[in-house]
Coordinates of C-alpha atoms in Angstrom, one line a residue:
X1 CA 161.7 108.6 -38.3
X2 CA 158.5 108.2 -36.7
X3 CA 155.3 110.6 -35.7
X4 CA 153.4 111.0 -32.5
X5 CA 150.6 109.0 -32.7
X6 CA 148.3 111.6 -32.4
X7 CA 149.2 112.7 -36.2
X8 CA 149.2 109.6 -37.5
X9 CA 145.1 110.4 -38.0
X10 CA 145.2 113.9 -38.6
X11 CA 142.2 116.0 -40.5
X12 CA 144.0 119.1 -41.6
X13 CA 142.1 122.9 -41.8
X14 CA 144.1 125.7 -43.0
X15 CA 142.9 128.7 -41.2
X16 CA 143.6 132.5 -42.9
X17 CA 143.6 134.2 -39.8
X18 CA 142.7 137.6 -41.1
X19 CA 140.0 136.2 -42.8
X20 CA 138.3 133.8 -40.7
X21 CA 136.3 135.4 -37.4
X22 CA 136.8 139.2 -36.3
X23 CA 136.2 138.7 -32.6
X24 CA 136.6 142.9 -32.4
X25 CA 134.9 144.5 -35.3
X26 CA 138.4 145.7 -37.3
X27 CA 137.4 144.1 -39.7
X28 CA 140.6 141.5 -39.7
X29 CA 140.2 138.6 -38.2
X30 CA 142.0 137.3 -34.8
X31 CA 143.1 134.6 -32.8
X32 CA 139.6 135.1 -30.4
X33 CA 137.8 134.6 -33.8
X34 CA 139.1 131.7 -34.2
X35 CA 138.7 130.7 -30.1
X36 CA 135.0 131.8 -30.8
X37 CA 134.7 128.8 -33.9
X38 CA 136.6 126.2 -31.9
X39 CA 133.1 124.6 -31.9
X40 CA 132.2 124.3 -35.2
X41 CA 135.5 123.0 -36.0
X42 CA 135.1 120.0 -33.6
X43 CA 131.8 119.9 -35.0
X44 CA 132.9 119.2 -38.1
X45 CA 135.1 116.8 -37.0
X46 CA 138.7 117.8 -37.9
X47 CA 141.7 117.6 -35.2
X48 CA 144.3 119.7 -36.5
X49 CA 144.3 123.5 -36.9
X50 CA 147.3 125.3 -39.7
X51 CA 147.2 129.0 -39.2
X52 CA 148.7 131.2 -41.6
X53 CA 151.3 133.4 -40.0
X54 CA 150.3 135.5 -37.2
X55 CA 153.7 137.3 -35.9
X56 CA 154.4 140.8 -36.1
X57 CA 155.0 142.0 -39.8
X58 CA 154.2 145.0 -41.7
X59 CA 152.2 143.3 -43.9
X60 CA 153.4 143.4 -47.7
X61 CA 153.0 139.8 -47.9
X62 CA 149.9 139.1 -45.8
X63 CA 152.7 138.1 -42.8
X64 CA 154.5 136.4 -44.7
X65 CA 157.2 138.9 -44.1
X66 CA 157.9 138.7 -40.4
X67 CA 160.0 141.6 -38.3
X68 CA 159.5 140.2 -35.1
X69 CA 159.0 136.3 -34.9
X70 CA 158.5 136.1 -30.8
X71 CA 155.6 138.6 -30.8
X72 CA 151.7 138.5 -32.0
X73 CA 151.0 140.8 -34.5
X74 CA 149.0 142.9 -32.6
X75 CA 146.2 142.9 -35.1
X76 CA 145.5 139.2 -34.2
X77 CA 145.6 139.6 -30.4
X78 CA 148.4 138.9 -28.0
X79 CA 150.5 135.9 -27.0
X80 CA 148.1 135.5 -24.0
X81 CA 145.5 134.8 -26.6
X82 CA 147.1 132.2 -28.4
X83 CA 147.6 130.4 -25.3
X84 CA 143.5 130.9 -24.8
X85 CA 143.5 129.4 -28.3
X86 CA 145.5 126.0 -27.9
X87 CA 144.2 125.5 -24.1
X88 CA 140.3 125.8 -25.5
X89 CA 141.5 123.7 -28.8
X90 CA 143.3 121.3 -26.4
X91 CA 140.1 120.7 -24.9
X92 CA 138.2 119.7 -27.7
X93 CA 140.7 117.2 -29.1
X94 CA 142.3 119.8 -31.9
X95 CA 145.7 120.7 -32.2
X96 CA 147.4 124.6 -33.2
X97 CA 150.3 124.5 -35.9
X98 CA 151.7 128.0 -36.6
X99 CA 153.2 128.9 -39.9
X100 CA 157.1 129.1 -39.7
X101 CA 158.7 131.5 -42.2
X102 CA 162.3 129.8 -42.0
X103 CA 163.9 131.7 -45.5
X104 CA 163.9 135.2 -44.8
X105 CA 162.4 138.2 -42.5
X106 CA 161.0 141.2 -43.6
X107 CA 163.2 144.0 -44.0
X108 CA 161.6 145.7 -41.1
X109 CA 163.2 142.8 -39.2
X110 CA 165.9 144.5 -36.7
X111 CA 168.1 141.8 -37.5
X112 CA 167.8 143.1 -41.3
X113 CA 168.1 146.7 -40.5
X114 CA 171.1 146.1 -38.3
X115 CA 172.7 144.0 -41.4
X116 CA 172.0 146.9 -43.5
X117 CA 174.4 149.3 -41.8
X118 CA 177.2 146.5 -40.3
X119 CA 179.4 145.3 -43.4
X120 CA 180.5 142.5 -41.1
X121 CA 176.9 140.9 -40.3
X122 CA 176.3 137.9 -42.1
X123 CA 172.6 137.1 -41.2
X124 CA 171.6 138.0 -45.0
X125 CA 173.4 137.5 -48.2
X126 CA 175.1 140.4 -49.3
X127 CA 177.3 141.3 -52.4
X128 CA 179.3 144.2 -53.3
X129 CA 179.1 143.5 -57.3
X130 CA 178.1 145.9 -59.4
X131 CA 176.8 143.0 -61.8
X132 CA 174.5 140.9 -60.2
X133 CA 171.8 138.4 -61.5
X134 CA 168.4 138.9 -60.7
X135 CA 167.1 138.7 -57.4
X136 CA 169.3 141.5 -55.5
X137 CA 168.2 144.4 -54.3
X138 CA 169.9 147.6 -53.7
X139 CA 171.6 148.0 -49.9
X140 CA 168.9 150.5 -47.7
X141 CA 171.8 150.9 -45.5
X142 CA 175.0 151.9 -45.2
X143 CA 176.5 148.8 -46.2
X144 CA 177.4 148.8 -49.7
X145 CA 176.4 146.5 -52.4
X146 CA 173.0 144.6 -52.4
X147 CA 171.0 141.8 -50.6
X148 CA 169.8 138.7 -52.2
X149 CA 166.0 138.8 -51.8
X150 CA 163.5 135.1 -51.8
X151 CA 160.6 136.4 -53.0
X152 CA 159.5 140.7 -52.9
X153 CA 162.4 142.9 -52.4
X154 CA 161.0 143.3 -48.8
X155 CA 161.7 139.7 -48.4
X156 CA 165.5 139.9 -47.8
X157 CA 166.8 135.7 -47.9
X158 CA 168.5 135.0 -44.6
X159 CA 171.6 133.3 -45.2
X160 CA 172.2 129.7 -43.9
X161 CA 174.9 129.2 -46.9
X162 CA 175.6 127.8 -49.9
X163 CA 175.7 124.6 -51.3
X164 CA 178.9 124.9 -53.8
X165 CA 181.3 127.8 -53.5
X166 CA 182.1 130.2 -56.8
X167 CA 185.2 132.0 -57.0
X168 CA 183.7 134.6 -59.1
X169 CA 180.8 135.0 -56.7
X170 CA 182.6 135.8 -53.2
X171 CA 179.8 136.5 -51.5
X172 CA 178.6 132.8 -50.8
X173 CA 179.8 131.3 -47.5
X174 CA 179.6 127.6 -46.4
X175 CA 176.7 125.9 -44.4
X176 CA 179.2 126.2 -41.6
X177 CA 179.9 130.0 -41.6
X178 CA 179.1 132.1 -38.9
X179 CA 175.7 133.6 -40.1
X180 CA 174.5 130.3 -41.1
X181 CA 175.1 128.6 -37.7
X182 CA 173.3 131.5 -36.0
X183 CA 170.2 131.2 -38.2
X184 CA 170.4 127.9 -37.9
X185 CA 170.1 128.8 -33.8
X186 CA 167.7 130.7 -34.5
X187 CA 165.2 128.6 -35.6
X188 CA 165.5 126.4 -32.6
X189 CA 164.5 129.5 -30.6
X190 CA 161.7 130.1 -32.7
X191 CA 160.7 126.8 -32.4
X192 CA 160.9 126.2 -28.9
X193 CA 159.0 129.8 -27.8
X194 CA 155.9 129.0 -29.8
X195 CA 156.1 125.2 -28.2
X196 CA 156.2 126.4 -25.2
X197 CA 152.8 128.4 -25.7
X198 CA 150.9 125.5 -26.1
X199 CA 151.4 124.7 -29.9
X200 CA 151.9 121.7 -31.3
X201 CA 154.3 122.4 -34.0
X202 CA 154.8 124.1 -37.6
X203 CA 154.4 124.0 -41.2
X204 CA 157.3 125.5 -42.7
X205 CA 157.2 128.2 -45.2
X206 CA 159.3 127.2 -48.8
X207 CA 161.3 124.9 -46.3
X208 CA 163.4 123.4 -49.7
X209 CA 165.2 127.0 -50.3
X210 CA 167.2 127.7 -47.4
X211 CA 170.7 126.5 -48.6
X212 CA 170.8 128.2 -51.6
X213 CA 172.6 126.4 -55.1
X214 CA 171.2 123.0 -53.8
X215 CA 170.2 121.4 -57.2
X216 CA 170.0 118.2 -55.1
X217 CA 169.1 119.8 -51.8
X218 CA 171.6 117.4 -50.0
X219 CA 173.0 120.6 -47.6
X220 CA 168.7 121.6 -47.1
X221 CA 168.1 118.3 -46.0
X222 CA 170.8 117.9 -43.6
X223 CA 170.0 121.3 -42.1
X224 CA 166.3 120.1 -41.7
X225 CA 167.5 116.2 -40.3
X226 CA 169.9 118.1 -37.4
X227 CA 166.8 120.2 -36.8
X228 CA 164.7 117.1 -36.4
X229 CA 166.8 115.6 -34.4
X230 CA 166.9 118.2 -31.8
X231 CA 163.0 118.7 -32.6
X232 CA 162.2 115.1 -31.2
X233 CA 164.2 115.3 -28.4
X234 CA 162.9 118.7 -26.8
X235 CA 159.3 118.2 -28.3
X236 CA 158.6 114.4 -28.9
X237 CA 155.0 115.2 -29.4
X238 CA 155.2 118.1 -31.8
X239 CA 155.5 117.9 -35.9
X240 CA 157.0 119.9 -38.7
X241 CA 155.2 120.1 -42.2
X242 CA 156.7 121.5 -44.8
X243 CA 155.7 123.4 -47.8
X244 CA 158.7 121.6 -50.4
X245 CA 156.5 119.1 -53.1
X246 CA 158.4 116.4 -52.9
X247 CA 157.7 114.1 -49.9
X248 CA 160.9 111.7 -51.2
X249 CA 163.4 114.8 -50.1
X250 CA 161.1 116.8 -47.2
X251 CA 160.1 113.5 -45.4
X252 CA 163.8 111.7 -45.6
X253 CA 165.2 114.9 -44.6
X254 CA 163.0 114.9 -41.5
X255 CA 159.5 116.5 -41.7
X256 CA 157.0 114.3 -40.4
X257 CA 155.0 115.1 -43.8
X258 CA 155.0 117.2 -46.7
X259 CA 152.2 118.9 -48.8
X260 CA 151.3 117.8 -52.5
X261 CA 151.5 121.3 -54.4
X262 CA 150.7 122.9 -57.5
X263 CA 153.8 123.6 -58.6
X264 CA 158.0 122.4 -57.6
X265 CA 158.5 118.3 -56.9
X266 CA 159.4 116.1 -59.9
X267 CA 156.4 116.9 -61.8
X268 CA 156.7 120.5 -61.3
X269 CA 153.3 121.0 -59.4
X270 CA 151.8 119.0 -62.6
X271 CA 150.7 116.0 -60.5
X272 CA 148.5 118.2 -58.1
X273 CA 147.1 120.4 -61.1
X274 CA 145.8 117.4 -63.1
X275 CA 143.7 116.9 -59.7
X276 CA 141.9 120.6 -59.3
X277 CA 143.5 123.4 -61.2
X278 CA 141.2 124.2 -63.9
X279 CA 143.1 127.5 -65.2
X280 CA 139.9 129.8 -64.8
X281 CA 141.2 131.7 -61.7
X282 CA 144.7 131.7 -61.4
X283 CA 147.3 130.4 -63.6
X284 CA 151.1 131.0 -64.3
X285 CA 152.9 130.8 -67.4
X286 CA 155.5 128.9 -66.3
X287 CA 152.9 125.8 -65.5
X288 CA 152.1 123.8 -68.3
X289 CA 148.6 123.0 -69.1
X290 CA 147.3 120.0 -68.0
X291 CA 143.5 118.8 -68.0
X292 CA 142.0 118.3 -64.3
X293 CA 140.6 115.1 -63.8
X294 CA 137.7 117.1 -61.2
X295 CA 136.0 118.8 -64.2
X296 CA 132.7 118.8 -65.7
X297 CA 133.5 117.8 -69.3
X298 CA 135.7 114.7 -68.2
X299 CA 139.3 115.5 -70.1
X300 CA 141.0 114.7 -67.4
X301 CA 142.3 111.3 -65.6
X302 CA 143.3 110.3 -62.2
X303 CA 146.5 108.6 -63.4
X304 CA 149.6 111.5 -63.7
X305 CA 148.4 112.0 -59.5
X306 CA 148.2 108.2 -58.9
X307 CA 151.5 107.8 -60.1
X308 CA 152.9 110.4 -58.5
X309 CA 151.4 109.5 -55.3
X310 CA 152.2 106.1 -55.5
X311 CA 156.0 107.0 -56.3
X312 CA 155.7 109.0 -52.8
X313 CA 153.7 106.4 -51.2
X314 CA 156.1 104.1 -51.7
X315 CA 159.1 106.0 -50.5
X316 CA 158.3 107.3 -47.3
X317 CA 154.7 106.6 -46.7
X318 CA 151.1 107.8 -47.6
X319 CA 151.1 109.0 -43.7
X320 CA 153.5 111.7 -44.6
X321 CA 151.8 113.1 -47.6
X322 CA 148.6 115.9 -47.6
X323 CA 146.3 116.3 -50.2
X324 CA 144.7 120.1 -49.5
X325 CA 141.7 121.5 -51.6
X326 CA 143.4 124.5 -51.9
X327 CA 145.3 126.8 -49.8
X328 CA 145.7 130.9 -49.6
X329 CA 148.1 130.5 -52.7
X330 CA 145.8 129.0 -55.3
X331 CA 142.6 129.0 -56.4
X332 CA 139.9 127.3 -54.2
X333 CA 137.5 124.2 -55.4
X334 CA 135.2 126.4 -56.4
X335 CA 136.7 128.4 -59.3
X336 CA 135.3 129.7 -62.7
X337 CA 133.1 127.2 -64.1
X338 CA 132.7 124.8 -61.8
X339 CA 129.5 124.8 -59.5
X340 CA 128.4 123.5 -56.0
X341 CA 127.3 120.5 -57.3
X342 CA 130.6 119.1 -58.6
X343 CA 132.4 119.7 -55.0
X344 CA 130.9 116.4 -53.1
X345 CA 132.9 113.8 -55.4
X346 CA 135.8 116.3 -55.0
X347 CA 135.9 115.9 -50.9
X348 CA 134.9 112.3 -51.6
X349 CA 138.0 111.4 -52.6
X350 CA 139.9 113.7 -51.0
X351 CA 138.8 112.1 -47.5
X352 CA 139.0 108.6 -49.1
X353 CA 142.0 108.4 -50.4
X354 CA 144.9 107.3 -48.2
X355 CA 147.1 110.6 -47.1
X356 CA 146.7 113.2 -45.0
X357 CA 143.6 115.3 -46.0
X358 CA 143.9 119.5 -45.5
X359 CA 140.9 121.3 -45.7
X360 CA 141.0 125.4 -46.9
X361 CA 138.6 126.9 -44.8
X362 CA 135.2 127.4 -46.3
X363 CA 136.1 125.0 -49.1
X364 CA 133.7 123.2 -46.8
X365 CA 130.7 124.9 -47.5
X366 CA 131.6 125.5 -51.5
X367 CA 133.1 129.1 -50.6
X368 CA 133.9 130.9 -54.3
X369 CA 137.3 132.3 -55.5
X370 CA 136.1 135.7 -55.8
X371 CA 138.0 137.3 -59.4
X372 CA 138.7 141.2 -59.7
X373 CA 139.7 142.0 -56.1
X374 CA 142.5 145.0 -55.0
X375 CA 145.9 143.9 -54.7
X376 CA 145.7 143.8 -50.9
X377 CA 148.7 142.9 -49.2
X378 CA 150.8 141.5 -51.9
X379 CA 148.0 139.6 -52.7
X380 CA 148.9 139.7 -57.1
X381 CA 151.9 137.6 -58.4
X382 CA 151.6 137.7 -62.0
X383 CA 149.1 139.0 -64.9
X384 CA 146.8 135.8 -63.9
X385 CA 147.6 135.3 -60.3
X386 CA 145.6 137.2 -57.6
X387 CA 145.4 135.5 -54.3
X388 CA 143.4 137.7 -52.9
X389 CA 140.0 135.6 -54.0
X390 CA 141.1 132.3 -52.1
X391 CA 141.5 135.2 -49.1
X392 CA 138.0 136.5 -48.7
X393 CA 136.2 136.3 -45.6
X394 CA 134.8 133.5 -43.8
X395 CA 131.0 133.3 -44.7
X396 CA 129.6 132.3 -41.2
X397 CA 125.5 133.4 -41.7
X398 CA 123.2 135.6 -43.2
X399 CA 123.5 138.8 -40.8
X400 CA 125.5 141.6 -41.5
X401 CA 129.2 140.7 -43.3
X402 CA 128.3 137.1 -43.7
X403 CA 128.7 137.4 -39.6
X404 CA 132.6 137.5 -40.0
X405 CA 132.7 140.9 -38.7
X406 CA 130.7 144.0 -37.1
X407 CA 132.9 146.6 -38.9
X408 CA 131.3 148.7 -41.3
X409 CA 131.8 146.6 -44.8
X410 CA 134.3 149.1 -46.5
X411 CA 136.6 148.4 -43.5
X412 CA 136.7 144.4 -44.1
X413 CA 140.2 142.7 -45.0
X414 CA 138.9 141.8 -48.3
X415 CA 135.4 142.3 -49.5
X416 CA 132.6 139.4 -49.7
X417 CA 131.1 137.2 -51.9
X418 CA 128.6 139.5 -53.4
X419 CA 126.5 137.1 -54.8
X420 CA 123.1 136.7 -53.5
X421 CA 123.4 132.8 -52.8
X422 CA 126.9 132.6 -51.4
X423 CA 126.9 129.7 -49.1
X424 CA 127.3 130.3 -45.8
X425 CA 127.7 127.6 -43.0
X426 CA 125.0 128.2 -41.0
X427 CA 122.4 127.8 -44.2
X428 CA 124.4 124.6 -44.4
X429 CA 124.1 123.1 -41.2
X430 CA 120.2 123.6 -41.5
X431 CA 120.0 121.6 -44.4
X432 CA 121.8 117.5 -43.9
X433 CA 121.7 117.6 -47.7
X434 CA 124.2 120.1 -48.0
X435 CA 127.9 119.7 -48.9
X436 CA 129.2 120.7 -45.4
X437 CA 127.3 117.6 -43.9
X438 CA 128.5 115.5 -46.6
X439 CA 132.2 116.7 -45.9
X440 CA 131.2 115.9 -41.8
X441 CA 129.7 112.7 -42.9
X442 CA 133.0 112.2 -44.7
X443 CA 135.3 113.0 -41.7
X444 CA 133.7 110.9 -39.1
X445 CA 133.9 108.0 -42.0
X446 CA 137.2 108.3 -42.3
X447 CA 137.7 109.1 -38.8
X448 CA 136.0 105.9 -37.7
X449 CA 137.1 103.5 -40.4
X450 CA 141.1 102.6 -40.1
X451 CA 140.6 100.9 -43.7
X452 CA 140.1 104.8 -45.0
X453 CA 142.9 106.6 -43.4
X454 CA 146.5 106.4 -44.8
X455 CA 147.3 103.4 -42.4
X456 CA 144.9 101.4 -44.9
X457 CA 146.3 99.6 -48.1
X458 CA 144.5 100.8 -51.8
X459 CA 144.2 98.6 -54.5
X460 CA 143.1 100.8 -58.1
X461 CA 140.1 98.9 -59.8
X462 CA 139.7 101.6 -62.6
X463 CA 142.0 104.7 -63.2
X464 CA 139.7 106.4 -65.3
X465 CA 135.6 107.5 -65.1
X466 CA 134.8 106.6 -62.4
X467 CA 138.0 106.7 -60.6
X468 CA 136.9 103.0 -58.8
X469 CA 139.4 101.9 -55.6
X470 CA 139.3 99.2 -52.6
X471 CA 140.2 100.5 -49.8
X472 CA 142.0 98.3 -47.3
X473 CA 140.2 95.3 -49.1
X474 CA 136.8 95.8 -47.7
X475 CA 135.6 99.2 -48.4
X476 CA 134.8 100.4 -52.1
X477 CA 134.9 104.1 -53.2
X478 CA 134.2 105.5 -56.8
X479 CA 134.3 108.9 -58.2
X480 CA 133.1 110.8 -61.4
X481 CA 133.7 114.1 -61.2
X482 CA 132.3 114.2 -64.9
X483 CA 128.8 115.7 -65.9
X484 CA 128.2 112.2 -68.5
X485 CA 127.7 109.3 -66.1
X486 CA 129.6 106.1 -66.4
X487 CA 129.8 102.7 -65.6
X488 CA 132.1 100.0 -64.9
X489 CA 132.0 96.1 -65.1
X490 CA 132.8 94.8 -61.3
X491 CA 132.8 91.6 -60.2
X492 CA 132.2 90.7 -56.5
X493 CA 132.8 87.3 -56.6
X494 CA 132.6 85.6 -53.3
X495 CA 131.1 88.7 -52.1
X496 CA 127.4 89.2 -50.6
X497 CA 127.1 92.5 -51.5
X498 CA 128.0 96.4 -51.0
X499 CA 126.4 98.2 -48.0
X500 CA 126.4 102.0 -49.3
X501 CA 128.1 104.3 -45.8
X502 CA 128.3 107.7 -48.0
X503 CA 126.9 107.7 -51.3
X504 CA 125.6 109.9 -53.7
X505 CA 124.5 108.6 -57.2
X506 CA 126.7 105.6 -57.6
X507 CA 125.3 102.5 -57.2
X508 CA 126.2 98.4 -57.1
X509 CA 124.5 96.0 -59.1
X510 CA 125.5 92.4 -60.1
X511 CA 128.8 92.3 -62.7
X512 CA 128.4 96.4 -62.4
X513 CA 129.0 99.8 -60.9
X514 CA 127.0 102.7 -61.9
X515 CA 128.1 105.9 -61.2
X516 CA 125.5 109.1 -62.2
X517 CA 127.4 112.7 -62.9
X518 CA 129.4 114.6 -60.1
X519 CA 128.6 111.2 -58.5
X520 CA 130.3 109.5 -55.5
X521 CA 129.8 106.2 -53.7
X522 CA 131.5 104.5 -50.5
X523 CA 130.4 101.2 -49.6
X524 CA 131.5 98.4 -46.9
X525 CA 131.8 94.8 -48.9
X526 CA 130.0 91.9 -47.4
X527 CA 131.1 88.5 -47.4
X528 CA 134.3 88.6 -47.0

């Protein structure tokens, strides 16, 4: 299957819409906040714009648990004001993907509260049992019995079957049942309404859970690949992203690209961990530990994420894979320990490496996962696992609330920063030194150089400090994310020479590369 060829150079930027530009002074941010950055974001250089749900929901997962998937929460604004958004986007070369909740509705969800009370509906998964395994949740309703939930108990799973039947669990139906095939419908509406506003397609919430007892998620995948299918007939220039981990199922099953995560795929999460995740800010103890290759003390290595990438690469393409810096899930770059200064080599080789790069808002600027915040929305997961410091709010200036917002700062989504130096991006675009120029810099390197997009082949020189690759055969890149510097023997025969295009304490001798700490270099080879 192929993409528009408009994606094929995509710079991802996740937008939190609540948390990005208050356009209104609620406090919360909205879809004119966002309309109001559109020019910083082209600015900065990326073309394609993820928001985070923004549908009607009350709001006990951040809008993750939707009751009314044609409608604008009203909160963010109105439909008329996402069509403001994609037409002024449009205009400036970037592209709108909503979020698509496929799995389940909130409870609030008419569909839901008419399932509740009608023992025949089968839009949810419902058993009468007394005896059920976890993950049911008592009937609000008049229907007896419970309802399988995917994630809170306000999170009731819609059903679109199962995979293998159970005689002695009667509740399951076949992909083919009735409430599957409307669901299935369903989505296609979804779908084709938000299109029709201007948007140019989704990433789909836990897209791999749908068919439920899938071990080998053969019945997921063929759901997705008919979905496709109709998908590029009606919208040929539209994509689907899906949140799944494992590009060798989501991409063969018909996503135009799937995300590296921190955890699920065939490493469970592990590959994208041994990248960032350096278990100061959130952490889970189902993950096991792994040291991060981006840390100051240089325990980690490069090579369980090459290998994993490569495996993906290989399968379906390193066009159909993103690499975020974080998302509203996990913790952000700049977590615990690790300070401002070790954030350029990070976005070096995230923009240099060949897959679709996703930006969190603010990692840009070296925004701060902030610890000790309210559970605000369903924000806390686990003992260790707060979300609500990847959430805070955009930090846009110096003025009053960091200029996200004119409401009074007890009234804000989520609070601030509180520290007195928290970056902000208009201290940033003062100074060309900064690490949001460097990230620009980055962008219109990539952007300009075919060799450093996905399209361009990579060739690993060393896969340890610093991380040393050929890009396309004519462009170096080296990374050490370590505080110790390091050097590597390099030979350049036949060569002229390196031309430096982004670099920051690495440089090119004869027979060598030396590469200071938190160091980066990108250089064009002459000669050749």
């Amino acid at each position: 299957m192929t993409s528009p060829a408009w994606f094929a150079n995509a710079v991802l930027y996740q937008i939190y819409p609540q948390s990005f530009s208050d356009s209104n002074g609620d406090g919360i941010g909205d879809l004119n906040g966002v309309t109001d950055q559109l020019d910083y974001l082209a600015w900065l250089g990326v073309n394609t714009v993820w928001l985070n749900p923004c549908f009607v929901s009350p709001f006990r997962d951040a809008g993750y648990d939707i009751s009314d998937y044609l409608a604008v929460a009203p909160r963010y604004g109105t439909s008329d004001d996402l069509v403001k958004l994609t037409d002024a986007a449009r205009r400036r070369g970037i592209r709108i993907l909503l979020d698509l909740v496929a799995g389940h509705t909130s409870d609030q969800h008419p569909w839901f509260l008419a399932s509740a009370n009608d023992p025949t509906d089968e839009r949810y998964i419902w058993a009468e049992a007394t005896t059920l395994p976890e993950g049911w949740v008592p009937s609000p309703g008049s229907r007896p019995g419970s309802y399988l939930r995917n994630w809170f108990d306000s999170q009731p799973a819609l059903n679109f079957g199962y995979a293998r039947m159970d005689p002695d669990e009667p509740w399951r139906q076949p992909v083919d049942a009735d409430g599957p095939r409307a669901n299935r419908a369903a989505l296609r509406e979804i779908m084709d309404h938000w299109l029709g506003f201007g948007v140019s397609g989704f990433r789909v919430d836990m897209a791999h859970t749908l068919v439920k007892d899938d071990p080998s998620k053969a019945e997921t995948s063929r759901l997705w690949t008919d979905l496709r299918g109709w998908f590029d007939r009606a919208h040929p220039e539209a994509v689907l992203l899906a949140e799944w981990g494992y590009p060798e199922q989501s991409v063969s099953a018909g996503f135009h690209a799937d995300f590296f995560l921190h955890s699920g795929g065939p490493t469970g999460g592990r590959a994208m961990r041994s990248l960032w995740h350096n278990r100061e800010c959130l952490d889970s103890d189902t993950w096991d530990p792994v040291d991060c290759f981006f840390d100051a003390e240089g325990n980690g290595s490069p090579r369980l994420f090459y290998k994993t990438w490569k495996s993906a690469a290989a399968a379906v393409g390193p066009e159909h894979l993103c690499l975020p810096t974080s998302n509203h899930d996990f913790a952000r770059l700049a977590c615990g320990p690790r300070t401002a200064e070790q954030l350029p080599a990070a976005f070096a080789f995230q923009l240099t490496w060949p897959t679709l790069p996703a930006i969190y808002y603010g990692d840009e600027i070296g925004m701060r996962f902030i610890p000790g915040l309210p559970d605000t929305e369903g924000s806390v997961v686990g003992p260790r696992y707060n979300r609500a410091g990847s959430r805070t709010p955009m930090q846009w200036d110096d003025t009053r609330n960091a200029g996200f917002s004119t409401a009074p700062a007890d009234a804000l989504y989520l609070p601030l920063d509180p520290a007195a130096d928290r970056p902000t991006v208009a201290a940033q675009r003062a100074d060309t030194t900064s690490l949001l120029h460097r990230v620009r810099r980055l962008i219109a390197l990539r952007t300009s150089t075919p060799e450093l997009g996905p399209a361009g082949d990579v060739r690993v020189l060393h896969d340890g400090y610093p991380f040393t690759y050929l890009r396309g055969g004519n462009y170096l890149v080296a990374i050490n994310p370590r505080r110790e510097p390091a050097s590597l023997p390099l030979a350049l025969d036949g060569l002229d020479g390196a031309v430096p295009l982004e670099t920051s304490g690495v440089t090119v001798r004869e027979g060598a590369l030396d590469a200071d700490g938190f160091s980066y270099g990108v250089f064009a080879l002459t000669g050749r």
